[in-house]
XYZ file of C-alpha atoms in Angstrom:
724
model
C 51.246 10.531 48.548
C 53.496 10.722 45.474
C 54.846 13.655 43.502
C 52.530 15.686 41.295
C 54.745 16.780 38.401
C 52.378 15.052 35.964
C 49.280 16.961 37.161
C 48.212 20.188 35.441
C 45.192 22.462 35.298
C 43.318 23.426 32.140
C 40.496 25.924 31.769
C 37.043 24.431 31.247
C 34.841 26.034 28.635
C 31.291 27.105 29.465
C 31.040 25.296 32.790
C 29.885 27.603 35.613
C 30.150 24.746 38.134
C 33.899 24.305 37.867
C 36.616 26.555 36.424
C 39.351 24.005 35.765
C 39.875 20.374 34.920
C 42.796 18.319 36.180
C 44.914 17.012 33.296
C 47.099 14.027 34.141
C 49.787 13.613 31.484
C 50.354 10.003 32.598
C 46.731 9.007 32.149
C 46.666 8.965 28.315
C 43.176 10.447 28.198
C 43.124 14.178 27.414
C 46.876 14.466 26.892
C 48.873 12.251 24.470
C 51.001 10.298 26.924
C 53.450 7.436 27.239
C 51.388 4.224 27.588
C 54.084 2.351 29.515
C 54.305 5.053 32.182
C 50.528 5.338 32.250
C 49.935 1.645 32.873
C 52.713 1.610 35.483
C 50.924 4.400 37.381
C 47.598 2.568 37.240
C 49.262 -0.664 38.365
C 50.662 1.193 41.364
C 47.099 2.069 42.363
C 46.027 -1.552 41.823
C 48.813 -2.903 44.035
C 47.944 -0.453 46.779
C 44.296 -1.524 46.706
C 45.122 -5.243 46.682
C 47.204 -5.109 49.883
C 46.259 -6.670 53.221
C 44.469 -9.669 51.706
C 41.987 -7.635 49.663
C 43.148 -9.321 46.426
C 41.521 -12.593 47.548
C 38.103 -11.137 48.361
C 35.126 -11.214 46.016
C 35.257 -7.787 44.410
C 33.261 -5.442 42.207
C 35.293 -2.682 40.550
C 33.220 0.242 39.243
C 35.060 2.722 37.019
C 33.614 6.137 36.248
C 33.247 7.111 32.599
C 34.836 8.601 30.644
C 38.126 9.239 32.297
C 38.598 6.225 34.575
C 37.567 3.284 32.394
C 41.182 2.307 31.647
C 42.237 2.837 35.274
C 39.439 0.560 36.444
C 40.402 -2.133 33.938
C 44.012 -2.166 35.133
C 42.956 -2.152 38.798
C 40.501 -5.035 38.271
C 43.374 -7.285 37.204
C 44.768 -7.290 40.760
C 41.752 -9.157 42.201
C 41.268 -12.896 41.795
C 37.461 -12.929 41.704
C 36.437 -9.617 40.209
C 33.392 -8.298 38.364
C 34.296 -5.144 36.437
C 31.761 -2.587 35.217
C 31.998 0.991 34.026
C 29.439 3.729 34.349
C 28.293 5.174 31.048
C 26.555 8.089 29.421
C 25.768 5.965 26.357
C 22.389 4.352 25.759
C 22.241 0.859 27.233
C 20.209 -1.994 25.674
C 16.532 -1.823 26.578
C 16.791 -5.110 28.510
C 19.641 -3.901 30.735
C 18.705 -3.073 34.328
C 20.442 0.189 35.205
C 20.485 2.796 37.936
C 20.951 6.489 37.261
C 22.964 9.031 39.225
C 24.521 12.449 38.650
C 28.142 13.497 38.358
C 28.812 16.687 40.293
C 30.437 19.618 38.438
C 30.090 17.909 35.044
C 28.986 19.438 31.762
C 27.137 16.126 31.120
C 25.997 15.044 34.591
C 23.720 12.048 33.909
C 25.390 8.645 34.359
C 24.083 5.091 34.310
C 25.378 1.929 35.928
C 24.220 -1.417 34.560
C 23.363 -3.839 37.364
C 22.109 -6.670 35.148
C 24.164 -9.218 37.157
C 22.544 -8.611 40.536
C 24.265 -11.623 42.102
C 27.703 -10.140 41.380
C 26.818 -7.084 43.476
C 25.073 -9.003 46.264
C 27.900 -11.461 46.847
C 30.699 -8.863 46.725
C 32.741 -8.552 49.913
C 34.093 -5.224 48.665
C 33.236 -2.605 46.065
C 35.941 -0.328 44.687
C 34.917 2.931 43.016
C 37.643 4.109 40.635
C 38.065 7.588 39.170
C 40.959 9.585 37.806
C 40.509 12.235 40.497
C 38.094 13.132 43.268
C 37.431 16.802 43.979
C 34.643 16.552 46.560
C 33.685 12.852 46.342
C 30.020 13.721 45.917
C 29.659 11.823 42.624
C 30.930 8.615 44.223
C 28.594 9.072 47.169
C 25.679 9.710 44.783
C 26.418 6.329 43.223
C 26.645 4.568 46.589
C 23.239 5.967 47.525
C 21.845 4.773 44.182
C 23.244 1.286 44.911
C 21.348 1.083 48.191
C 19.811 -2.377 48.431
C 22.082 -3.901 45.770
C 25.004 -4.648 48.109
C 25.459 -7.021 51.033
C 25.078 -5.325 54.460
C 28.745 -5.785 55.412
C 30.217 -4.944 52.027
C 33.312 -2.729 52.353
C 33.492 0.279 50.035
C 36.673 1.904 48.749
C 37.160 5.062 46.685
C 40.329 4.910 44.587
C 41.889 7.514 42.314
C 45.180 8.650 40.856
C 44.698 11.984 42.640
C 42.270 13.487 45.140
C 41.709 16.503 47.320
C 41.793 16.637 51.107
C 38.109 17.611 51.020
C 37.147 14.396 49.229
C 39.361 12.403 51.606
C 37.465 13.710 54.626
C 34.065 13.360 52.955
C 34.741 9.688 52.228
C 35.961 9.026 55.759
C 32.828 10.614 57.183
C 30.637 8.428 54.949
C 32.381 5.188 55.986
C 34.173 4.833 52.643
C 37.902 4.038 52.665
C 39.852 6.401 50.355
C 42.925 5.125 48.473
C 44.799 7.763 46.436
C 48.231 8.128 44.850
C 48.608 11.919 44.877
C 47.062 15.044 46.323
C 45.403 17.423 43.899
C 45.532 20.284 46.405
C 47.913 23.108 45.735
C 48.447 22.418 42.034
C 49.209 25.750 40.442
C 48.614 25.974 36.733
C 49.508 28.569 34.186
C 46.555 30.910 33.818
C 44.323 30.229 30.859
C 45.034 32.331 27.799
C 43.023 35.524 27.507
C 42.631 34.764 23.822
C 42.425 30.979 23.378
C 44.005 29.481 20.295
C 41.499 28.954 17.476
C 40.184 25.440 16.978
C 42.026 23.424 14.370
C 40.436 23.263 10.957
C 39.536 19.641 10.266
C 39.380 18.251 6.747
C 37.579 14.895 6.898
C 39.392 11.953 5.345
C 38.624 8.301 4.964
C 40.798 5.861 6.892
C 43.524 4.158 4.906
C 42.587 0.847 6.478
C 39.764 -0.513 8.628
C 40.260 -3.664 10.696
C 37.458 -5.425 12.549
C 37.893 -7.568 15.633
C 34.865 -9.204 17.175
C 35.022 -8.572 20.908
C 32.294 -10.265 22.926
C 32.798 -8.308 26.164
C 31.438 -4.855 27.013
C 32.414 -3.383 30.412
C 29.384 -1.068 30.292
C 27.282 -4.210 30.827
C 29.678 -5.733 33.338
C 32.315 -8.394 32.689
C 34.349 -10.915 34.604
C 37.640 -9.064 34.751
C 39.893 -12.019 33.907
C 37.928 -12.838 30.737
C 37.790 -9.219 29.579
C 41.485 -8.561 30.183
C 42.482 -11.817 28.478
C 40.440 -10.952 25.386
C 41.914 -7.435 25.236
C 45.427 -8.855 25.542
C 44.797 -11.431 22.819
C 43.389 -8.934 20.325
C 46.021 -6.262 21.049
C 48.868 -8.782 20.725
C 47.556 -9.791 17.315
C 46.994 -6.196 16.207
C 50.439 -5.079 17.382
C 51.966 -7.826 15.262
C 49.984 -6.730 12.197
C 50.737 -2.988 12.461
C 53.911 -1.825 10.738
C 55.004 0.830 13.209
C 58.046 3.084 13.127
C 58.770 6.679 14.012
C 55.949 8.225 16.054
C 52.601 6.450 16.308
C 49.507 8.102 17.767
C 46.860 5.770 19.229
C 43.419 7.272 19.826
C 40.592 5.716 21.820
C 37.068 7.058 21.496
C 35.435 8.657 24.552
C 34.698 5.887 27.101
C 36.739 3.319 25.172
C 40.224 3.798 26.611
C 41.828 0.592 27.898
C 42.459 -1.312 24.613
C 44.059 1.818 23.100
C 46.344 2.072 26.121
C 47.266 -1.613 25.982
C 47.933 -1.532 22.232
C 50.141 1.522 22.743
C 52.194 -0.312 25.349
C 52.644 -3.277 22.992
C 53.763 -1.001 20.135
C 56.163 0.974 22.326
C 58.971 -1.513 21.733
C 59.220 -0.687 18.026
C 58.233 3.004 17.857
C 57.450 6.057 19.933
C 53.835 5.451 20.915
C 51.591 8.144 22.383
C 48.023 7.451 23.481
C 45.055 9.728 24.084
C 41.288 9.718 23.546
C 38.519 11.850 22.162
C 36.413 13.261 24.972
C 33.258 15.162 25.823
C 35.223 17.483 28.148
C 35.512 21.014 26.674
C 38.830 22.751 27.520
C 40.406 25.856 26.052
C 43.663 25.516 24.049
C 46.524 27.994 24.264
C 48.632 27.223 21.173
C 52.401 27.196 21.114
C 54.522 24.116 21.763
C 54.541 20.544 20.437
C 51.308 18.851 21.511
C 53.048 15.539 22.246
C 55.768 17.142 24.423
C 55.452 16.871 28.205
C 54.710 20.340 29.627
C 57.052 21.895 32.164
C 55.799 22.296 35.765
C 53.111 24.960 35.898
C 52.844 25.140 32.109
C 49.435 25.101 30.418
C 48.931 21.549 29.031
C 46.385 21.957 26.208
C 47.848 23.496 23.060
C 45.365 22.562 20.314
C 41.779 21.410 19.956
C 39.675 19.845 17.219
C 35.895 19.995 17.616
C 34.230 16.893 16.189
C 31.031 14.902 15.992
C 30.908 11.735 18.078
C 31.198 8.382 16.298
C 28.552 7.096 18.746
C 26.082 9.935 18.204
C 26.761 12.534 15.494
C 24.498 15.003 17.309
C 27.020 15.110 20.176
C 30.115 17.315 20.196
C 33.453 15.855 21.279
C 37.043 17.079 21.303
C 40.513 15.836 20.441
C 43.428 17.640 22.076
C 47.103 18.111 21.201
C 47.204 15.959 18.082
C 50.017 16.861 15.704
C 51.644 15.413 12.548
C 53.189 11.974 12.992
C 53.886 8.823 10.995
C 50.796 6.759 11.816
C 47.554 7.117 13.743
C 45.597 4.093 14.947
C 42.029 4.805 16.087
C 40.203 2.228 18.212
C 36.450 2.459 18.711
C 33.856 0.204 20.288
C 30.933 1.934 18.571
C 28.832 -0.916 17.196
C 28.047 1.093 14.056
C 30.372 4.123 13.960
C 28.834 7.102 12.204
C 30.758 7.282 8.879
C 30.894 11.083 8.660
C 31.984 11.437 12.290
C 34.640 8.762 11.812
C 36.006 10.603 8.778
C 36.174 13.795 10.856
C 38.151 12.005 13.561
C 40.524 10.613 10.926
C 40.960 14.143 9.586
C 41.756 15.468 13.063
C 44.356 12.762 13.712
C 47.987 13.543 13.048
C 49.089 10.431 11.167
C 50.281 10.502 7.575
C 48.468 7.161 7.500
C 45.323 6.506 9.540
C 44.087 3.052 10.487
C 40.804 2.330 12.266
C 40.113 -0.703 14.440
C 36.439 -1.456 15.077
C 36.282 -3.485 18.275
C 32.830 -5.027 17.876
C 33.061 -6.581 14.422
C 31.300 -5.697 11.196
C 27.626 -5.854 12.039
C 25.124 -6.874 9.414
C 22.708 -4.176 8.190
C 19.038 -5.081 8.449
C 15.609 -3.519 8.207
C 14.765 -4.884 11.672
C 14.713 -2.184 14.332
C 17.508 -2.463 16.939
C 14.935 -2.703 19.728
C 13.388 -5.792 18.085
C 16.451 -7.923 17.346
C 20.231 -7.923 17.649
C 21.655 -9.916 14.759
C 24.862 -11.677 15.787
C 25.941 -12.069 12.175
C 28.997 -10.787 10.310
C 28.327 -8.678 7.233
C 29.737 -10.505 4.189
C 27.943 -8.374 1.600
C 30.024 -8.348 -1.582
C 32.428 -11.052 -0.391
C 30.583 -14.030 -1.858
C 28.831 -14.130 -5.212
C 25.164 -15.195 -4.921
C 24.597 -18.252 -7.107
C 21.384 -19.227 -8.884
C 19.954 -22.635 -8.030
C 21.099 -24.209 -11.320
C 24.742 -23.477 -10.370
C 24.435 -24.049 -6.644
C 22.589 -27.386 -6.675
C 25.277 -29.390 -8.537
C 27.908 -28.051 -6.140
C 25.891 -29.099 -3.082
C 25.238 -32.574 -4.478
C 28.921 -32.969 -5.360
C 29.918 -32.411 -1.726
C 30.294 -28.640 -1.247
C 28.597 -27.736 2.032
C 25.545 -25.550 1.532
C 26.801 -23.033 4.111
C 29.755 -22.171 1.850
C 27.427 -20.975 -0.911
C 25.208 -17.911 -1.010
C 21.907 -18.504 -2.823
C 20.687 -15.808 -5.181
C 17.623 -14.166 -3.690
C 14.278 -14.709 -5.397
C 12.666 -11.491 -6.612
C 8.929 -12.181 -6.250
C 6.624 -11.738 -9.229
C 3.416 -9.732 -8.945
C 1.393 -12.949 -9.068
C 3.409 -14.485 -6.255
C 3.073 -11.327 -4.143
C -0.696 -11.597 -4.547
C -0.653 -15.180 -3.279
C 1.502 -14.097 -0.339
C -0.893 -11.273 0.522
C -3.897 -13.595 0.302
C -2.152 -16.095 2.552
C -1.249 -13.367 5.035
C -4.892 -12.272 5.281
C -6.145 -15.834 5.717
C -3.530 -17.037 8.177
C -2.620 -13.965 10.245
C -4.929 -15.062 13.078
C -3.581 -18.653 13.372
C -0.045 -17.231 13.308
C -0.935 -14.688 15.996
C -2.479 -17.427 18.144
C 0.685 -19.517 17.779
C 2.827 -16.545 18.830
C 0.608 -16.008 21.885
C 0.823 -19.673 22.901
C 4.610 -19.774 22.654
C 5.137 -16.355 24.262
C 2.863 -17.112 27.214
C 4.650 -20.409 27.849
C 8.098 -18.799 27.726
C 6.942 -16.103 30.140
C 5.365 -18.646 32.495
C 8.496 -20.820 32.551
C 11.295 -18.232 32.484
C 9.702 -14.850 33.201
C 11.772 -11.679 33.016
C 14.998 -13.714 33.014
C 14.212 -15.219 29.600
C 16.698 -14.589 26.797
C 15.220 -15.075 23.326
C 17.697 -16.627 20.877
C 16.179 -17.064 17.438
C 17.828 -19.227 14.803
C 18.481 -17.093 11.746
C 16.833 -16.623 9.365
C 13.535 -18.506 9.737
C 13.425 -18.025 13.500
C 14.117 -14.292 13.443
C 10.570 -13.062 12.637
C 9.141 -15.448 15.239
C 11.572 -14.078 17.826
C 10.601 -10.502 16.974
C 6.891 -11.281 17.346
C 7.398 -13.092 20.670
C 9.498 -10.230 22.047
C 6.915 -7.651 20.987
C 4.057 -9.712 22.465
C 5.761 -9.937 25.873
C 6.778 -6.275 25.793
C 3.206 -5.188 25.082
C 1.460 -7.499 27.555
C 3.946 -7.592 30.438
C 5.862 -4.347 29.931
C 9.215 -6.159 29.894
C 11.643 -5.898 26.990
C 13.428 -9.235 26.835
C 16.781 -9.505 25.062
C 16.439 -11.031 21.600
C 19.463 -12.225 19.646
C 19.406 -13.944 16.279
C 22.272 -16.364 15.631
C 23.305 -18.934 13.060
C 22.979 -22.696 13.265
C 24.087 -24.853 10.336
C 23.366 -28.539 9.818
C 26.689 -30.368 9.739
C 28.553 -27.390 11.236
C 26.680 -26.701 14.460
C 25.729 -23.548 16.306
C 27.771 -20.344 16.151
C 30.005 -20.769 19.212
C 31.235 -17.172 19.137
C 27.650 -15.912 19.200
C 26.887 -18.216 22.125
C 29.910 -16.845 24.002
C 28.659 -13.303 23.318
C 25.239 -14.106 24.780
C 26.651 -15.963 27.783
C 28.915 -12.998 28.553
C 25.692 -11.048 29.181
C 23.095 -13.509 30.467
C 22.742 -16.691 32.563
C 22.591 -19.818 30.416
C 19.413 -21.163 32.003
C 17.456 -18.145 30.717
C 18.113 -18.964 27.055
C 15.132 -19.954 24.924
C 15.919 -20.991 21.351
C 13.281 -20.069 18.753
C 12.642 -21.195 15.185
C 9.768 -20.762 12.772
C 8.792 -24.381 12.155
C 10.085 -27.946 12.069
C 10.688 -29.903 8.875
C 12.069 -33.340 9.597
C 13.953 -32.251 12.735
C 17.493 -31.685 11.458
C 17.886 -28.344 13.261
C 16.536 -29.830 16.492
C 19.104 -32.618 16.367
C 21.882 -30.244 15.293
C 21.173 -27.966 18.254
C 21.340 -30.785 20.775
C 24.559 -32.157 19.299
C 26.147 -28.685 19.324
C 25.145 -27.929 22.917
C 26.405 -31.309 24.123
C 29.837 -30.301 22.792
C 29.705 -26.760 24.213
C 31.322 -26.262 27.669
C 28.022 -25.399 29.344
C 29.288 -26.574 32.737
C 31.331 -23.355 32.811
C 28.019 -21.477 32.764
C 26.197 -23.520 35.399
C 24.399 -25.939 33.066
C 24.741 -29.605 33.991
C 23.195 -32.673 32.398
C 20.060 -32.122 34.471
C 19.352 -28.801 32.701
C 20.530 -29.738 29.212
C 17.217 -31.164 27.993
C 15.350 -27.940 28.753
C 18.058 -25.774 27.186
C 17.938 -27.858 23.986
C 14.203 -27.291 23.534
C 13.334 -25.140 20.535
C 10.149 -23.085 20.601
C 8.455 -23.028 17.184
C 5.237 -21.610 15.822
C 4.439 -24.789 13.855
C 5.671 -28.328 14.580
C 4.369 -30.694 11.890
C 7.312 -33.038 12.571
C 5.918 -33.689 16.055
C 9.228 -32.998 17.815
C 8.641 -29.909 19.958
C 6.770 -29.592 23.226
C 6.948 -25.808 23.048
C 4.966 -24.948 19.922
C 1.947 -23.002 18.760
C 0.506 -25.939 16.822
C 1.508 -29.385 15.599
C -0.249 -28.627 12.325
C 1.593 -27.709 9.131
C 0.605 -24.060 9.194
C 1.089 -21.422 6.516
C 3.739 -19.068 7.982
C 4.003 -16.010 5.725
C 7.666 -15.307 6.488
C 8.532 -18.696 4.932
C 7.201 -17.503 1.598
C 9.309 -14.452 0.774
C 12.756 -15.029 2.290
C 14.678 -11.789 2.895
C 11.973 -9.324 1.849
C 9.886 -10.380 4.832
C 12.843 -11.211 7.108
C 14.962 -8.092 7.507
C 16.582 -8.131 4.021
C 19.400 -10.508 4.926
C 20.425 -13.852 3.458
C 20.580 -17.314 4.928
C 23.730 -17.758 7.022
C 27.176 -18.555 5.651
C 30.274 -20.219 7.111
C 33.176 -20.336 4.677
C 36.899 -20.312 5.453
C 38.508 -17.133 4.166
C 35.214 -15.256 4.313
C 34.570 -15.727 8.043
C 37.522 -15.276 10.420
C 37.894 -17.459 13.553
C 36.761 -14.743 16.001
C 33.823 -13.605 13.835
C 30.192 -14.625 13.974
C 28.822 -16.682 11.111
C 28.005 -14.419 8.180
C 25.119 -13.233 6.049
C 24.682 -10.790 3.186
C 22.426 -7.745 3.113
C 20.188 -7.365 0.068
C 19.892 -3.587 0.008
C 18.806 -3.665 -3.622
C 15.548 -5.318 -2.495
C 14.678 -2.494 -0.075
C 11.832 -1.207 -2.322
C 10.197 -4.645 -1.968
C 10.782 -4.979 1.788
C 7.684 -6.136 3.677
C 9.310 -7.075 6.970
C 7.172 -4.794 9.118
C 4.085 -5.173 6.967
C 4.185 -8.829 8.043
C 4.886 -7.990 11.716
C 2.071 -5.422 11.771
C -0.422 -7.808 10.154
C 0.247 -10.536 12.736
C 0.082 -8.056 15.623
C -3.234 -6.689 14.347
C -4.681 -10.194 14.724
C -3.134 -10.721 18.165
C -5.108 -11.296 21.341
C -3.434 -11.141 24.734
C -5.268 -13.702 26.832
C -4.084 -16.949 28.362
C -2.924 -19.879 26.248
C -2.088 -23.558 26.630
C 0.320 -25.714 24.686
C -1.266 -28.220 22.303
C -1.307 -31.876 23.424
C 1.652 -34.045 22.344
C 1.792 -34.842 18.635
C 0.614 -38.243 17.455
C 2.478 -38.301 14.131
C 6.109 -39.012 13.312
C 7.424 -36.645 10.667
C 10.806 -38.302 10.229
C 9.221 -41.716 9.621
C 6.899 -40.223 7.004
C 9.850 -38.521 5.304
C 11.665 -41.852 5.051
C 8.541 -43.446 3.561
C 8.388 -40.719 0.901
C 12.071 -41.188 0.042
C 11.530 -44.927 -0.389
C 8.293 -44.485 -2.365
C 9.873 -42.127 -4.911
C 13.306 -43.753 -5.064
C 15.183 -40.820 -3.549
C 18.686 -42.036 -2.598
C 19.332 -39.441 0.135
C 16.743 -38.318 2.676
C 18.349 -34.856 2.613
C 16.715 -34.403 -0.802
C 13.233 -34.761 0.722
C 11.963 -31.536 2.317
C 8.619 -31.932 4.112
C 6.356 -29.142 5.338
C 5.024 -25.913 3.870
C 8.077 -23.891 4.884
C 10.630 -26.386 3.592
C 8.736 -26.987 0.346
C 8.664 -23.248 -0.274
C 12.424 -23.106 0.294
C 12.953 -25.919 -2.229
C 11.167 -23.860 -4.872
C 12.999 -20.662 -3.953
C 16.550 -21.995 -3.461
C 16.953 -25.496 -4.928
C 16.159 -27.444 -8.126
C 12.889 -29.311 -7.412
C 11.942 -32.564 -9.111
C 8.424 -32.890 -7.741
C 6.058 -31.164 -5.320
C 3.630 -33.259 -3.265
C 0.507 -31.604 -1.851
C -2.086 -33.149 0.409
C -4.736 -30.951 -1.244
C -3.702 -28.900 -4.301
C -6.831 -26.755 -3.862
C -6.079 -25.819 -0.237
C -5.507 -22.107 0.484
C -2.640 -23.236 2.728
C -0.511 -24.106 -0.280
C -1.692 -21.768 -3.052
C 1.604 -19.874 -2.973
C 3.430 -23.191 -3.527
C 1.258 -23.949 -6.540
C 2.002 -20.476 -7.950
C 5.755 -20.903 -7.485
C 5.657 -24.365 -9.056
C 3.736 -22.952 -12.034
C 6.350 -20.176 -12.471
C 9.196 -22.681 -12.397
C 7.515 -25.423 -14.420
C 7.611 -28.017 -11.627
C 5.121 -30.891 -11.445
C 2.632 -30.796 -8.556
C 1.067 -34.078 -7.477
C -1.687 -34.875 -4.984
C -0.374 -37.229 -2.287
C -1.886 -38.532 0.997
C 0.522 -36.800 3.378
C -0.179 -37.424 7.072
C 1.893 -34.957 9.113
C 2.443 -32.360 6.417
C 0.488 -30.330 3.890
C 3.343 -30.271 1.363
C 6.643 -31.924 0.548
C 9.344 -30.944 -1.936
C 11.646 -33.478 -3.586
C 14.951 -32.121 -4.902
C 16.186 -33.338 -8.272
C 19.224 -35.610 -8.378
C 21.554 -33.737 -10.713
C 22.650 -35.747 -13.762
C 26.001 -34.006 -14.056
C 27.180 -34.852 -10.539
């Protein structure tokens, strides 16, 4: 075992189970350390583990949070076929299968390990448990017991750490676990803790000078293929290191369990400045005051000199600590909190030492929404304020002159009292048919894909349908399926980055795309074209499975294109009538160069000013109140041909481009809300199905004409603009 000059003891605060904590100055966790030396130490552990042919075996590396997540990431890079996962104390998604176990001696003992990829565990020839140090080894053995039944019978188990005690070494040997350590933690003599600890630093919150967003698709808490995760981290950190003007002393801070990217960025910056890396932590230790917090302590010296007590950016109700920060030229904070608490982030910036403070948010700029997180995860970039919403009279000429509709943000319609009344009447009349359609689609998805289904709704029209289907299955079967809402744009395709995000978490054959309704089938054809160009073979989808993957489930299919539908009738779907105020308060999706960066999801804007009018959950509740939970069968195949009828209408009315003909209740409503209509065709102007359309047409002064539609109840014809 190697020398121990980098190992020190610090006094724990308020922990009767354990007096001291081991502080490793080369770990870059509690102590601000040199990232190059830190990574070199972790690589030494990785090389030792990979000896004797172990590098070529199918491997699962499990790193204990918080302190070993970076060590585990570095170690995982030494194995050719490696699944890497960290334990966590954070809340996992409700769909994630996880096992719980306890960490011995900890102030926060409860841990979780996500085992959502059961095959990765079952096929592993070896499992490597990684921690910064083992005192007794009981935590690791608690986890192994919790994993009982998840691993192959002959799977070899290793316990690896930067340091460990002789007691843990013997405990592992007795349990049939092979220990691999770099240093002994026995006999480390630390300076006694101060009788009067130094007072905590006063923290004056400050806003960051700059916030940068990168859109990482991998999360080691959920498990990742090590090569993909490490490559993404390297790519982002290389780019960030090139963008950061660094000189003098630069402090890099990771947040709690998020350690590896901070360490890697520090190593990349080390060539042009003095870089020191450390992380905020839940571990409470007493400070002693005195020397420079960035200076390496002498042997036997007490390592912790200052402490800031902060709120966590993940959960402001939780207390965390930052040790040994001191004035420097620049601080760079990296966090993987999906929505960092603003006040807690300002506190962390205030505790940092940099004259300038930059923040890097690892998981993009998520779009606000009135949907609850447990109902939908919107894979959309927030572009609020970046693109001016345009009224239809300005937007329509641009579209007809060749500007793609996805580059323009339509101004949101603010419903009149009269229109709200028509919406409410329609909701009362058609809640039951909508609920029946949800039941039919949900039961079919469950029958065909079961608990492995992954709901992927097409924003925005598909999002409410996806929420209702998820809630139906959760209530009837007690299973919370993952539900993502992503962008698909005619002429641009599906959001590839969002697809990569989903496929980093779920098998491809579980995906079920969802939309609200069909018009003339443009989205259906766009989806198939996009998936044919996507490298699905990398995810186990061959030509034999492509047809099923391309199927969209819809509530209403008047175009006659979808097998998986609630009805082939042109049904009144209330969420088609009010746009954002019944669909989570976000816009249609946007893809515009300069607004959306290459690694970002497609974008949307949040209409917070419409919050007083928001009826998103009023709609959800009304449909659920009409829901029954019995069996259901798909309707027989459709007899009509919606696309052929659309072409007939275009020819009949002399419309030069079929794109200007929008059939179906949903599409006709959109024409009135977002475009410049020339004429509205209704099968029966007196039908309660289309009263809201008649009201909108009256408000906007648009002619309504009775017409013998076959597949549809309504059709909107967009005006050809004279000035184009």
